[in-house]
Structures are given as C-alpha cells and as structure tokens.
mmCIF file of C-alpha atoms in Angstrom:
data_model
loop_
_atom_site.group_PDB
_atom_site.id
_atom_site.type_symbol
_atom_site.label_atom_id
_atom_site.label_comp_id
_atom_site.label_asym_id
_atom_site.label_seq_id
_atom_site.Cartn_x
_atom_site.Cartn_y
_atom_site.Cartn_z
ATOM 1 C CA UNK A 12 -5.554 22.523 -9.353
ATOM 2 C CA UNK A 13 -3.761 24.217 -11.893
ATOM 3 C CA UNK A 14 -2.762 21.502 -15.114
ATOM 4 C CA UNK A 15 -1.343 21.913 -18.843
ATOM 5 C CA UNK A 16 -3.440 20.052 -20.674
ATOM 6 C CA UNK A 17 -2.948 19.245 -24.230
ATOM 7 C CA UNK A 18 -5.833 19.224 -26.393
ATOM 8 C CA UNK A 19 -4.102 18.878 -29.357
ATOM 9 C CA UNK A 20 -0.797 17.374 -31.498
ATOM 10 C CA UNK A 21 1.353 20.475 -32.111
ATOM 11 C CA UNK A 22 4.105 22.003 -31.582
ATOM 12 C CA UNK A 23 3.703 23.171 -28.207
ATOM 13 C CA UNK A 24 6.556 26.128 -28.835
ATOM 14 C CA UNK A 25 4.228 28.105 -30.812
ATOM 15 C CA UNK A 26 1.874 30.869 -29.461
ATOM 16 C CA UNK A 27 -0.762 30.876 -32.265
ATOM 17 C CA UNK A 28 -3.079 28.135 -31.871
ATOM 18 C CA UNK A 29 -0.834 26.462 -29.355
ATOM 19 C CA UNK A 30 -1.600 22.707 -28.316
ATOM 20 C CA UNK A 31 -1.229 23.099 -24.855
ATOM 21 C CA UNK A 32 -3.235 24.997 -22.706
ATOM 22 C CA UNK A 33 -3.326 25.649 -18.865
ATOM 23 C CA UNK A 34 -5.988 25.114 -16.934
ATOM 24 C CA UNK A 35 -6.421 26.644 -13.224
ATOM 25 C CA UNK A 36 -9.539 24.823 -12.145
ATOM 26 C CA UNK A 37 -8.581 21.128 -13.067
ATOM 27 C CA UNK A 38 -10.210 18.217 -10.662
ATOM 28 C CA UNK A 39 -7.273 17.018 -8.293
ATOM 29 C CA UNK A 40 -6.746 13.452 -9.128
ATOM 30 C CA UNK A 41 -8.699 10.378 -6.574
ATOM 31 C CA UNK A 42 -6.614 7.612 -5.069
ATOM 32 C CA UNK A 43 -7.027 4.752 -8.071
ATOM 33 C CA UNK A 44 -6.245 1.405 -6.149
ATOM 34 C CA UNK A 45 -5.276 0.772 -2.293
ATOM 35 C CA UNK A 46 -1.571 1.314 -3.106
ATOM 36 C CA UNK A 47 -1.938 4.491 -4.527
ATOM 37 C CA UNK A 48 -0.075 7.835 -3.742
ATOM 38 C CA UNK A 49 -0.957 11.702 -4.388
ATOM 39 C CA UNK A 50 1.875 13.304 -4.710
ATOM 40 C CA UNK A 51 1.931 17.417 -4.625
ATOM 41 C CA UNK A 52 4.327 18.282 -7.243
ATOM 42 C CA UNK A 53 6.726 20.627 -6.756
ATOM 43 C CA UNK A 54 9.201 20.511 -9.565
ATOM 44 C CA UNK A 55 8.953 18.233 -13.288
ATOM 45 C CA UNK A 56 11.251 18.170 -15.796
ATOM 46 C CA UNK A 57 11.111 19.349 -19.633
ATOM 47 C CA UNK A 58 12.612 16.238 -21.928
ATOM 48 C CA UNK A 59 12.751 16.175 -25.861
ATOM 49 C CA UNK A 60 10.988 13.143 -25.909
ATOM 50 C CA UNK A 61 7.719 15.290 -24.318
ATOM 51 C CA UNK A 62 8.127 17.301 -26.622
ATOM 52 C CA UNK A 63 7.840 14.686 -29.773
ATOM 53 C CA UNK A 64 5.342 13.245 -27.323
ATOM 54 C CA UNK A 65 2.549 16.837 -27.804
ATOM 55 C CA UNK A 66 3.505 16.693 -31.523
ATOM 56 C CA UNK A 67 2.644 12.748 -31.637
ATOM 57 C CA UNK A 68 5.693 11.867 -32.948
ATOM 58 C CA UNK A 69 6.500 9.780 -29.927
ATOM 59 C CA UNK A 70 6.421 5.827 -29.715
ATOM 60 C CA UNK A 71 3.508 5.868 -27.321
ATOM 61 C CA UNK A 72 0.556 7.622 -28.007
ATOM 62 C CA UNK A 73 -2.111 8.951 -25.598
ATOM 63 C CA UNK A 74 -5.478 9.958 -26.235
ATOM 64 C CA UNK A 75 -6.470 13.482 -26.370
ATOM 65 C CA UNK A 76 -6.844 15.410 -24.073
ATOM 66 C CA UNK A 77 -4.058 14.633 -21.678
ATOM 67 C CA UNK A 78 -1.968 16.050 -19.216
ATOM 68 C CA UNK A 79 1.879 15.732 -20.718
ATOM 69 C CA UNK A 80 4.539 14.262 -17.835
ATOM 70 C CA UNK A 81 8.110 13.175 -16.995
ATOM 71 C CA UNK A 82 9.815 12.778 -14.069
ATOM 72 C CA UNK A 83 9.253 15.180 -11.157
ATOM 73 C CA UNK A 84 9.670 15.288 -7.523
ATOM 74 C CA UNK A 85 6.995 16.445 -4.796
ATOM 75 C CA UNK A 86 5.830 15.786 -1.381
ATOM 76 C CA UNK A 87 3.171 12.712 -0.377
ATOM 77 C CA UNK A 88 -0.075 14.427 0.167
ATOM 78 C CA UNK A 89 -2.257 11.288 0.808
ATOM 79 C CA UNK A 90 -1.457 7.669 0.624
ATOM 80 C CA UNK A 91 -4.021 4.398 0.074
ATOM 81 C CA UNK A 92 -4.997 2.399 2.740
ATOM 82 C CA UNK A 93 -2.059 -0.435 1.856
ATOM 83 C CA UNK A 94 0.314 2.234 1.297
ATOM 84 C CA UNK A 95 3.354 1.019 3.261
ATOM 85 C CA UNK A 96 6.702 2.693 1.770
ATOM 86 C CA UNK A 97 5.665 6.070 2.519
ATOM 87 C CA UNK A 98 3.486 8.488 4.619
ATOM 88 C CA UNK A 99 2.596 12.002 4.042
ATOM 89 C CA UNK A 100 5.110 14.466 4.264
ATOM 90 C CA UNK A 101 7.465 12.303 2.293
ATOM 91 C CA UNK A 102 9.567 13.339 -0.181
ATOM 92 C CA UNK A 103 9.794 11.537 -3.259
ATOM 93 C CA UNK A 104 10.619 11.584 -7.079
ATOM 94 C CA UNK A 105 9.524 9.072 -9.916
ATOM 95 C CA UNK A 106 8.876 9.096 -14.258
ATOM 96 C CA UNK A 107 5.149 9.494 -14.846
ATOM 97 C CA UNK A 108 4.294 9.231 -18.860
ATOM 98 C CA UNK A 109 1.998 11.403 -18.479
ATOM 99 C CA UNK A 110 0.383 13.444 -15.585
ATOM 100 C CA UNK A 111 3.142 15.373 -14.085
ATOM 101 C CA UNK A 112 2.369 18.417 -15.872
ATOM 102 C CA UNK A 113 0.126 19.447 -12.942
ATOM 103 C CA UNK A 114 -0.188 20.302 -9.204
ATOM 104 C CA UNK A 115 -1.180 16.847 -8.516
ATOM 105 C CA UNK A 116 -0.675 13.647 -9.576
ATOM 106 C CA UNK A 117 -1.253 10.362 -8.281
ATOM 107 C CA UNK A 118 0.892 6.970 -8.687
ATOM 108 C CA UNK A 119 1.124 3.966 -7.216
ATOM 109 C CA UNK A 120 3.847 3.453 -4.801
ATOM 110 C CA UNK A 121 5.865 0.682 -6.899
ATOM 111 C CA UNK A 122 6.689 3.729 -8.950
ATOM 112 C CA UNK A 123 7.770 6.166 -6.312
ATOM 113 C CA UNK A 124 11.324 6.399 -4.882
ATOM 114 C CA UNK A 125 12.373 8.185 -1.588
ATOM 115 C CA UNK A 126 14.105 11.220 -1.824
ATOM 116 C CA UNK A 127 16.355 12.188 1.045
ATOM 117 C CA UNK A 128 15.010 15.003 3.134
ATOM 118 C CA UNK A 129 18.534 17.146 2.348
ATOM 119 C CA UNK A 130 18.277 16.843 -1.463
ATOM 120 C CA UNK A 131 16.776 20.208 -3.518
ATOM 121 C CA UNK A 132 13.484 18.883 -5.042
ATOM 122 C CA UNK A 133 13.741 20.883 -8.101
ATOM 123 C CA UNK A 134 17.599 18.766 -8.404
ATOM 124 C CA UNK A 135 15.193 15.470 -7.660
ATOM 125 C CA UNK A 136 13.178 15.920 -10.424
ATOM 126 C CA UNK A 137 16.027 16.409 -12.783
ATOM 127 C CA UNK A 138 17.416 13.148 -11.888
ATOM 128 C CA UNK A 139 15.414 9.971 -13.093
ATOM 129 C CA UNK A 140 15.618 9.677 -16.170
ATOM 130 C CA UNK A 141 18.475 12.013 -17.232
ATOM 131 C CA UNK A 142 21.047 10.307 -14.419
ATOM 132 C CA UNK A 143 19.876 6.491 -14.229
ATOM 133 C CA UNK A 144 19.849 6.206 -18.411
ATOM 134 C CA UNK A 145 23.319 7.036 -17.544
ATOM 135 C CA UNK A 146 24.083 5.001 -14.942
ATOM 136 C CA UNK A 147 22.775 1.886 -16.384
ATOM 137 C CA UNK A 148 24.508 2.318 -19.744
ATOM 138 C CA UNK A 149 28.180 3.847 -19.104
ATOM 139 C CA UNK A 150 30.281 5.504 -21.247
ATOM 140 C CA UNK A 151 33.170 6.734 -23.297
ATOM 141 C CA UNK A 152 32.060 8.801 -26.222
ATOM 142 C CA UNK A 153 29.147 10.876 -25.468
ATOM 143 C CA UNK A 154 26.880 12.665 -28.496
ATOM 144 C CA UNK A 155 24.705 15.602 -27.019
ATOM 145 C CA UNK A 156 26.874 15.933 -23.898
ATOM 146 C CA UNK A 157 25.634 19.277 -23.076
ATOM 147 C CA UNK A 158 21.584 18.055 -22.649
ATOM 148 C CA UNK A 159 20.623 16.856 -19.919
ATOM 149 C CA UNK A 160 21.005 12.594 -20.371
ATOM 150 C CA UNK A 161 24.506 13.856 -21.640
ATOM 151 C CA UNK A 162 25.503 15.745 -18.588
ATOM 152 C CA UNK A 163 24.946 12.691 -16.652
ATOM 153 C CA UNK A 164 26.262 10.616 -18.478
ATOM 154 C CA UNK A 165 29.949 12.964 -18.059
ATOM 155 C CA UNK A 166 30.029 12.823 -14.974
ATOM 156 C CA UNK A 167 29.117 9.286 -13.972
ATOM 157 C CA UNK A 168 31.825 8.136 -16.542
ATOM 158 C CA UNK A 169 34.297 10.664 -14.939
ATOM 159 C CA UNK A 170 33.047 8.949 -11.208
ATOM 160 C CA UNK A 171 33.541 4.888 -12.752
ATOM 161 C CA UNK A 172 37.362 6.256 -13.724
ATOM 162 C CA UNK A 173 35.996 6.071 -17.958
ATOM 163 C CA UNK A 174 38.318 8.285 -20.232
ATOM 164 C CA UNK A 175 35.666 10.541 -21.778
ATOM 165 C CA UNK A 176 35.081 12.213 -24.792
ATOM 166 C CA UNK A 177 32.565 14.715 -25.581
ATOM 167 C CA UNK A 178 30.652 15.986 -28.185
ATOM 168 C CA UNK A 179 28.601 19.351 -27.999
ATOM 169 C CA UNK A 180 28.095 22.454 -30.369
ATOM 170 C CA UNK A 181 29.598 25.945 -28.803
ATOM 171 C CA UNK A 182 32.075 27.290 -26.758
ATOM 172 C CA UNK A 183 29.794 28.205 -23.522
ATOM 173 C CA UNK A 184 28.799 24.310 -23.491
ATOM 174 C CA UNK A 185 32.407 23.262 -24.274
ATOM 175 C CA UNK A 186 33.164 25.379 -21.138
ATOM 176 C CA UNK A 187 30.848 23.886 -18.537
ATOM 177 C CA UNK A 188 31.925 19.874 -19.806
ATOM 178 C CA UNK A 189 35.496 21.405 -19.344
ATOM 179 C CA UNK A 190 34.552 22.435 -16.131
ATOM 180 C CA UNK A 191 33.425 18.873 -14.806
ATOM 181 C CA UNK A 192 36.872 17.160 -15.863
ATOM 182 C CA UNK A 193 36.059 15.737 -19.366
ATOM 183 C CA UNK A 194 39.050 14.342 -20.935
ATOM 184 C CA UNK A 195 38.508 15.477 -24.176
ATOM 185 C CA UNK A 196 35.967 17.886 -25.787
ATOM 186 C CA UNK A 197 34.420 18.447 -29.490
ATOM 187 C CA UNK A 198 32.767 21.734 -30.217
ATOM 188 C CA UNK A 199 31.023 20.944 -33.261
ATOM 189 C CA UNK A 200 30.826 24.925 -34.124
ATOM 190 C CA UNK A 201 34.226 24.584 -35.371
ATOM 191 C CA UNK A 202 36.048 20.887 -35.276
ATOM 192 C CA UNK A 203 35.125 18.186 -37.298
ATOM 193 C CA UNK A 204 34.200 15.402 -34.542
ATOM 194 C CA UNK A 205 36.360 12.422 -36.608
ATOM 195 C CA UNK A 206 39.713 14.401 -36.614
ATOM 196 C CA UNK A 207 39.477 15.646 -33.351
ATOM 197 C CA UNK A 208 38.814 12.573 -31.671
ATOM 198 C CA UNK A 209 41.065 10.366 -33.675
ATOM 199 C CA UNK A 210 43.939 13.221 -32.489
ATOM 200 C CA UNK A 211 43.261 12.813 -29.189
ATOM 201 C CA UNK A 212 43.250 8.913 -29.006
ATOM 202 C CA UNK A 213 46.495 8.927 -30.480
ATOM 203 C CA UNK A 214 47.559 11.298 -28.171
ATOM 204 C CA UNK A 215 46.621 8.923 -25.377
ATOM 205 C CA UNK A 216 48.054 6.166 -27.333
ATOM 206 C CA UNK A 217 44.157 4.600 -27.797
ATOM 207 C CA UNK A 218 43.094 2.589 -30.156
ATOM 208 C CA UNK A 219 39.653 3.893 -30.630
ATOM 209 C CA UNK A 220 36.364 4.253 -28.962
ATOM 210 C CA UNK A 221 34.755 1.627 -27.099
ATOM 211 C CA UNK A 222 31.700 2.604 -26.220
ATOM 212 C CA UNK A 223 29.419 5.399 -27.717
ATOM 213 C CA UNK A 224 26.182 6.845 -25.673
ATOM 214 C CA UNK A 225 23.801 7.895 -28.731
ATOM 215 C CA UNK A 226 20.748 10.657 -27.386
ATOM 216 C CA UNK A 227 21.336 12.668 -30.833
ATOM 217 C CA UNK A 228 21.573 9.584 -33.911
ATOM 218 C CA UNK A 229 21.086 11.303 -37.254
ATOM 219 C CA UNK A 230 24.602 11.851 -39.290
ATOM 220 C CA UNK A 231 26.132 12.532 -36.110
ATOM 221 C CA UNK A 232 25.989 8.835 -35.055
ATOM 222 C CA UNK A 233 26.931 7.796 -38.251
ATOM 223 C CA UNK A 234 30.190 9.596 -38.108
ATOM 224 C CA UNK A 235 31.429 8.892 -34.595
ATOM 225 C CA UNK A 236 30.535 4.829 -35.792
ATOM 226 C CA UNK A 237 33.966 5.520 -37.805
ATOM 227 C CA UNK A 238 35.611 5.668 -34.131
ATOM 228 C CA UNK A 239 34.353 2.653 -32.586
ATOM 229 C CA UNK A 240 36.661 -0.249 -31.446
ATOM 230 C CA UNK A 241 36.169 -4.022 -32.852
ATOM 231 C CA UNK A 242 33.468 -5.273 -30.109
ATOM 232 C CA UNK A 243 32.562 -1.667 -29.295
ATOM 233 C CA UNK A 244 29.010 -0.857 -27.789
ATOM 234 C CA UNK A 245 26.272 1.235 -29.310
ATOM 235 C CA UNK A 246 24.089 2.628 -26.732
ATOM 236 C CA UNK A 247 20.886 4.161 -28.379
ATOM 237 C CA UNK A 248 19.220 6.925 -26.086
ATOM 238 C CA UNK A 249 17.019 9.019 -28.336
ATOM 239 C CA UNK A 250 16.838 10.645 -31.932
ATOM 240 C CA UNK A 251 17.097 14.274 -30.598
ATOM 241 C CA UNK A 252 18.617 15.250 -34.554
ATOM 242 C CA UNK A 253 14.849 13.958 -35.651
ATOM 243 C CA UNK A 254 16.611 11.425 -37.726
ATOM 244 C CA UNK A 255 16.689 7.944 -36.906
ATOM 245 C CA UNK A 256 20.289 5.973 -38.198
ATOM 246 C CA UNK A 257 20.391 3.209 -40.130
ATOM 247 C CA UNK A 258 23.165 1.050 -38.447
ATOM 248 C CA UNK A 259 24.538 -1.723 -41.503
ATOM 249 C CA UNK A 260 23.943 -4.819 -39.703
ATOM 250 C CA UNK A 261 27.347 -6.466 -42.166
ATOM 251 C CA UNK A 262 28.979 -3.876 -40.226
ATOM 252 C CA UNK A 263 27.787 -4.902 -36.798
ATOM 253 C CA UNK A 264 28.892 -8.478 -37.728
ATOM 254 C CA UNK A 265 32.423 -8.015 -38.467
ATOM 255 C CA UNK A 266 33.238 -5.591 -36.515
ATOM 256 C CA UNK A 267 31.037 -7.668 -33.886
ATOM 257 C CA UNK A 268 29.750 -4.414 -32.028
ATOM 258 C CA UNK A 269 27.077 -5.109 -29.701
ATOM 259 C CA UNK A 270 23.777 -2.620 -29.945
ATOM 260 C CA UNK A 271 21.631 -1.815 -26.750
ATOM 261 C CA UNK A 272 18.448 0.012 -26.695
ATOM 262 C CA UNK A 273 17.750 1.792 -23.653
ATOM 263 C CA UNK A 274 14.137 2.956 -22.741
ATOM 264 C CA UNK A 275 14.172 3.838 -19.307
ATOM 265 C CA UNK A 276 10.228 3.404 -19.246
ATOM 266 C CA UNK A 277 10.842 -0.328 -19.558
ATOM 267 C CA UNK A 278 13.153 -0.891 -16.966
ATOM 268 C CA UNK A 279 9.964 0.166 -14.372
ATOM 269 C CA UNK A 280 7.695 -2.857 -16.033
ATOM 270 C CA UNK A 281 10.581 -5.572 -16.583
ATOM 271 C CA UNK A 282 13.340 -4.886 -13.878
ATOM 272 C CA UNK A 283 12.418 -2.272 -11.167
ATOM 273 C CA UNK A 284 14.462 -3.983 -8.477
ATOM 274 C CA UNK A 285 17.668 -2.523 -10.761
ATOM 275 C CA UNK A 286 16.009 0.706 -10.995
ATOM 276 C CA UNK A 287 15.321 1.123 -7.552
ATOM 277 C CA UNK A 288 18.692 0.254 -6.822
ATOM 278 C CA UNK A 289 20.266 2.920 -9.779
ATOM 279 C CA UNK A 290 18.372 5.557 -7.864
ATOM 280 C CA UNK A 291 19.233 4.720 -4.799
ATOM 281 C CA UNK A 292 22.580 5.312 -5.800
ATOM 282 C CA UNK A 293 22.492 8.044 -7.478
ATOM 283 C CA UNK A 294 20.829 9.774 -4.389
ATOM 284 C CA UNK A 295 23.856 8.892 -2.380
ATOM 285 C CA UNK A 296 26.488 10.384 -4.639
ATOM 286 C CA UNK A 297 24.245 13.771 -4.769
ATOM 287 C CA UNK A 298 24.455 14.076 -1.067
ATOM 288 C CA UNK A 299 28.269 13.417 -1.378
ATOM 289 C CA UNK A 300 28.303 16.195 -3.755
ATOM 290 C CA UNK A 301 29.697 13.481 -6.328
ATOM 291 C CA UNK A 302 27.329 14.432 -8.997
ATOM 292 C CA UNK A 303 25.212 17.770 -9.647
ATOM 293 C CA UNK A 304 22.005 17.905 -12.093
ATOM 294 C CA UNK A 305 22.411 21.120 -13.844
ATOM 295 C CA UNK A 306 19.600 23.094 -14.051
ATOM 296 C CA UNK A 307 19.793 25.170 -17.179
ATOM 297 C CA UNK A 308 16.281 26.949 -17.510
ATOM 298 C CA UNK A 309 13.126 27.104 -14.917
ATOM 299 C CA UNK A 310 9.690 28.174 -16.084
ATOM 300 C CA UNK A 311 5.977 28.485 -14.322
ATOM 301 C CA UNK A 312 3.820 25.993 -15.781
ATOM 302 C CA UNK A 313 2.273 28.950 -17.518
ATOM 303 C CA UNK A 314 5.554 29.320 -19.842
ATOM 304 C CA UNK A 315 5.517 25.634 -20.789
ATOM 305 C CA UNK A 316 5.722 27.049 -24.388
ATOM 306 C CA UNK A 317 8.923 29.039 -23.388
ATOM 307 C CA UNK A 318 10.289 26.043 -21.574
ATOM 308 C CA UNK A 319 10.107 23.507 -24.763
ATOM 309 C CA UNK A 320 11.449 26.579 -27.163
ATOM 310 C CA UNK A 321 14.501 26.210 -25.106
ATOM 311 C CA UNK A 322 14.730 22.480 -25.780
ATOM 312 C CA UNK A 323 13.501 22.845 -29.167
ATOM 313 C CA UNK A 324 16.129 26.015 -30.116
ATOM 314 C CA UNK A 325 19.310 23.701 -28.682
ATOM 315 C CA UNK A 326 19.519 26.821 -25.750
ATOM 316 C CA UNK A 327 19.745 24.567 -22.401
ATOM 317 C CA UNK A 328 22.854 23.262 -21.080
ATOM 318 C CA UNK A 329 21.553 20.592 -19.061
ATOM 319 C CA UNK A 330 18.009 20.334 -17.198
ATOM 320 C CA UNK A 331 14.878 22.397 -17.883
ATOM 321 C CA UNK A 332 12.143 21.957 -15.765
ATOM 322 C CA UNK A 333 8.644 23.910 -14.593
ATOM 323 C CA UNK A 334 9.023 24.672 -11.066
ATOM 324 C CA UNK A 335 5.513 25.207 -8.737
ATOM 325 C CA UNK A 336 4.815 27.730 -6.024
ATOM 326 C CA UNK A 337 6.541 30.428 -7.405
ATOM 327 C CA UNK A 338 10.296 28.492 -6.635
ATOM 328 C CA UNK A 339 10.881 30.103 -10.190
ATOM 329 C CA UNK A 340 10.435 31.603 -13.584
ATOM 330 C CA UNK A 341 12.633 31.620 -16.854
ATOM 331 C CA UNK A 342 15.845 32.195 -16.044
ATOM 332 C CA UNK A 343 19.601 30.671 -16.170
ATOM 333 C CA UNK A 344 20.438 28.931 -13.292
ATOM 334 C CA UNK A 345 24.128 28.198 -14.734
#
C-alpha cells in the first residue's frame, strides 16, 4: 500500500532533504485485537497541529519512523471477529494520531463513527475534529475564522442563534465568512481587531464579548482579551501564531473569566459517549445542508509537501486534505 512515512523531524514543506517520504510498497496493516477494523482510506485531512507534529514540536511525540494521521474517512475493508458496529462496506470517519497518512489503516471500532451512505467522504474526513471542537465549545468571537476549526466554529454559532464576530486576515476570506451570515467581520489586513469590534458592539448596543474561541493565541489573543465580558470564557484551541499566551491569572480572578482547554484527542479516552453523540449530530445537520466543511485545497498523498505549504503559507480557507484514488490533486475547491 502506498504510505507517507516520516523518517525524520522537519519541516515537511521543504523539498531538500524533506522529512517525509512516500512509500508505494508499505505492508497493509493486520487486525490488532478482536475488535479491530481496517479501514480503506479514502480521504484524511491536513491540520496545523500535524504539521508541528513532523517537526516535533507537538505535545505528543512518536517514535521515528511513523506514518503522520488525523481524521479521515474510508470504507470498512475487514472487521475482527467481535466486530459488531460495523461490517464491510461501511462507511465511516474517525481521528487517528497517527496512521491515516496511508491507504490503510486499522482502528478499533470504539474509535470509528458511521458515516451516512449520502454524505461526500472527502466532506467526512473534514469533519471530526474541525466541526466537533466547535460544537463542544460554542462561540462568539472567533480568532482564525477562516481555517478550518474556525469555519466550524461560524457556522455552528450562526445555527445555536450566537451573534458572531470574526477575525481573519484578507478580503477573499472576509468574503466567504460574509457569505455564511457572520454578524460582524475583522480583516486584519487593514482594521485593527480592538476598534472594530468595540464599534460594532456598540452598534448592537453590547457590552462586550462573552466568549472567545482561541485556535491562533500569540498577541492576537492577547488583544481580543481587552473585549471580553466580566465572567467571559476563554476557549483555547491551538497556538497556530507559534506563540503560546501568557493569560495573568490576577486578571482571570477579577474579572472571574473561566478558561477551558479543549483537546479533542481527550474527549475519545475520558468521554466518548459525548463525542459520539457531537458527531452524530453534526452528521445530521450536513445532510440537512445546515452546515458545509469547506474544502479549500486537495492533494495526492504524493504532494503532502504542497498540502502542508498551504497550511504553513496561511493560503487555505478552510479544509485541506489528501484525497486517494485519484478523487483529486491540488486545486481550489472554493
């Protein structure tokens, strides 16, 4: 089977001495335990923390060589003997940590959620992590709204009736959260994100900002902190600006915000029943056409350096994945 392995810690963008190699001839992985589940991938998504994950800059790190992952979506192509939630043929999507950077990967079926047979798969595989982060952690003021977390997060505020804000950098991103009802958009090109906001609340007659949905932190965070409501919510996603904020914890008192991480690896280990459940729903508004995972960028798994340049250069405006069987190769899907 055909893999990416990386052999590695690099920067997987560059072409000289890159850190990630393909390999076409890669043993397809065995069934592990009675429960387990090969799954033929068909479609896995590109996130930033993959990318800090092939540099080894991530929290978790994995012995080399590996095969990077994230979420994906695929078809069952053999099941365990005590396999009982699904059968070949099956559609299905999950997060993998590492492993879905391949034709093949096998999980066990705690991990695995159903897909419905009229969802896209390359859609599927956009939707785990990006969509239920989101949905567990709602919002008002979103940082990063054009990535792919942030696009979720948009338009599950806009479904739960939130007034929201959003933050992105230029006017072809500005466009597309204009386009999906957002109440109120920054375009950090050319507005500086305090004024702008602080207009617009007083336009609405708003005191301020209640809850803010944090994938960037860095001095972005720090500034929008300026805009948050006594008993406001901090909702740390990720550290896309590379820099992690200091948050004054005097500050946190007497204003008494409230600060949640969210690591949506956790929630499979400590509370899957609520995962299951976020997915579940999520599924149903995407057959209702409620909510749409934008797929910016698709690459063969051969481009996997192109793919996490367009991360890494800021260029996607919502999902990028690597797409198998030919279903695509690098080009805007928006």
């Amino acid at each position: 089977m055909e893999a990416l392995l990386c052999k590695r810690l690099g920067d997987p963008t560059s072409s000289f001495e890159s850190p990630i190699e393909l390999s076409r001839n890669h043993p397809i992985p065995e069934l592990d335990s009675p429960t387990a589940v090969r799954v033929k991938v068909k479609a896995t998504s590109l996130n930033y923390g993959t990318y800090l994950q092939i540099q080894g800059k991530y929290q978790e790190k994995h012995p080399l060589p590996f095969i990077p992952g994230s979420d994906y979506a695929g078809i069952v192509d053999a099941v365990g003997p005590s396999v009982s939630k699904f059968k070949v043929g099956d559609y299905v999507c999950a997060f993998a940590p590492v492993g879905s950077y391949a034709t093949f990967i096998v999980q066990d079926q705690s991990q695995l959620f159903e897909v419905p047979k009229g969802c896209d798969l390359v859609a599927a595989a956009g939707l785990p992590i990006a969509f239920v982060t989101s949905h567990l952690t709602l919002v008002l003021l979103v940082l990063g709204a054009a990535g792919g977390v942030g696009l979720a997060a948009v338009q599950i505020g806009k479904i739960c009736g939130a007034v929201v804000i959003a933050v992105a950098r230029g006017a072809e991103k500005v466009q597309l959260l204009k386009s999906l009802g957002v109440d109120h958009v920054v375009d950090l090109m050319n507005q500086n994100v305090t004024a702008s906001v602080k207009e617009f609340l007083k336009s609405r007659n708003l005191k301020g900002v209640d809850v803010l949905y944090d994938p960037v932190g860095g001095n972005l965070a720090k500034e929008t902190m300026k805009l948050l409501n006594w008993g406001a919510q901090i909702l740390v996603i990720g550290f896309a600006s590379g820099e992690i904020p200091i948050i004054p914890t005097n500050i946190i008192l007497v204003k008494n915000w409230t600060v949640h991480g969210f690591y949506w690896g956790s929630y499979i280990i400590h509370q899957p029943a609520m995962l299951e459940d976020s997915v579940r729903k999520l599924f149903s508004w995407m057959e209702k056409g409620l909510i749409t995972v934008h797929v910016s960028h698709t690459y063969s798994l051969s481009e996997a350096n192109l793919a996490f340049s367009a991360i890494k250069d800021r260029k996607a405006m919502g999902k990028v994945m690597i797409v198998f069987d030919d279903m695509g190769n690098a080009s805007s899907k928006l």
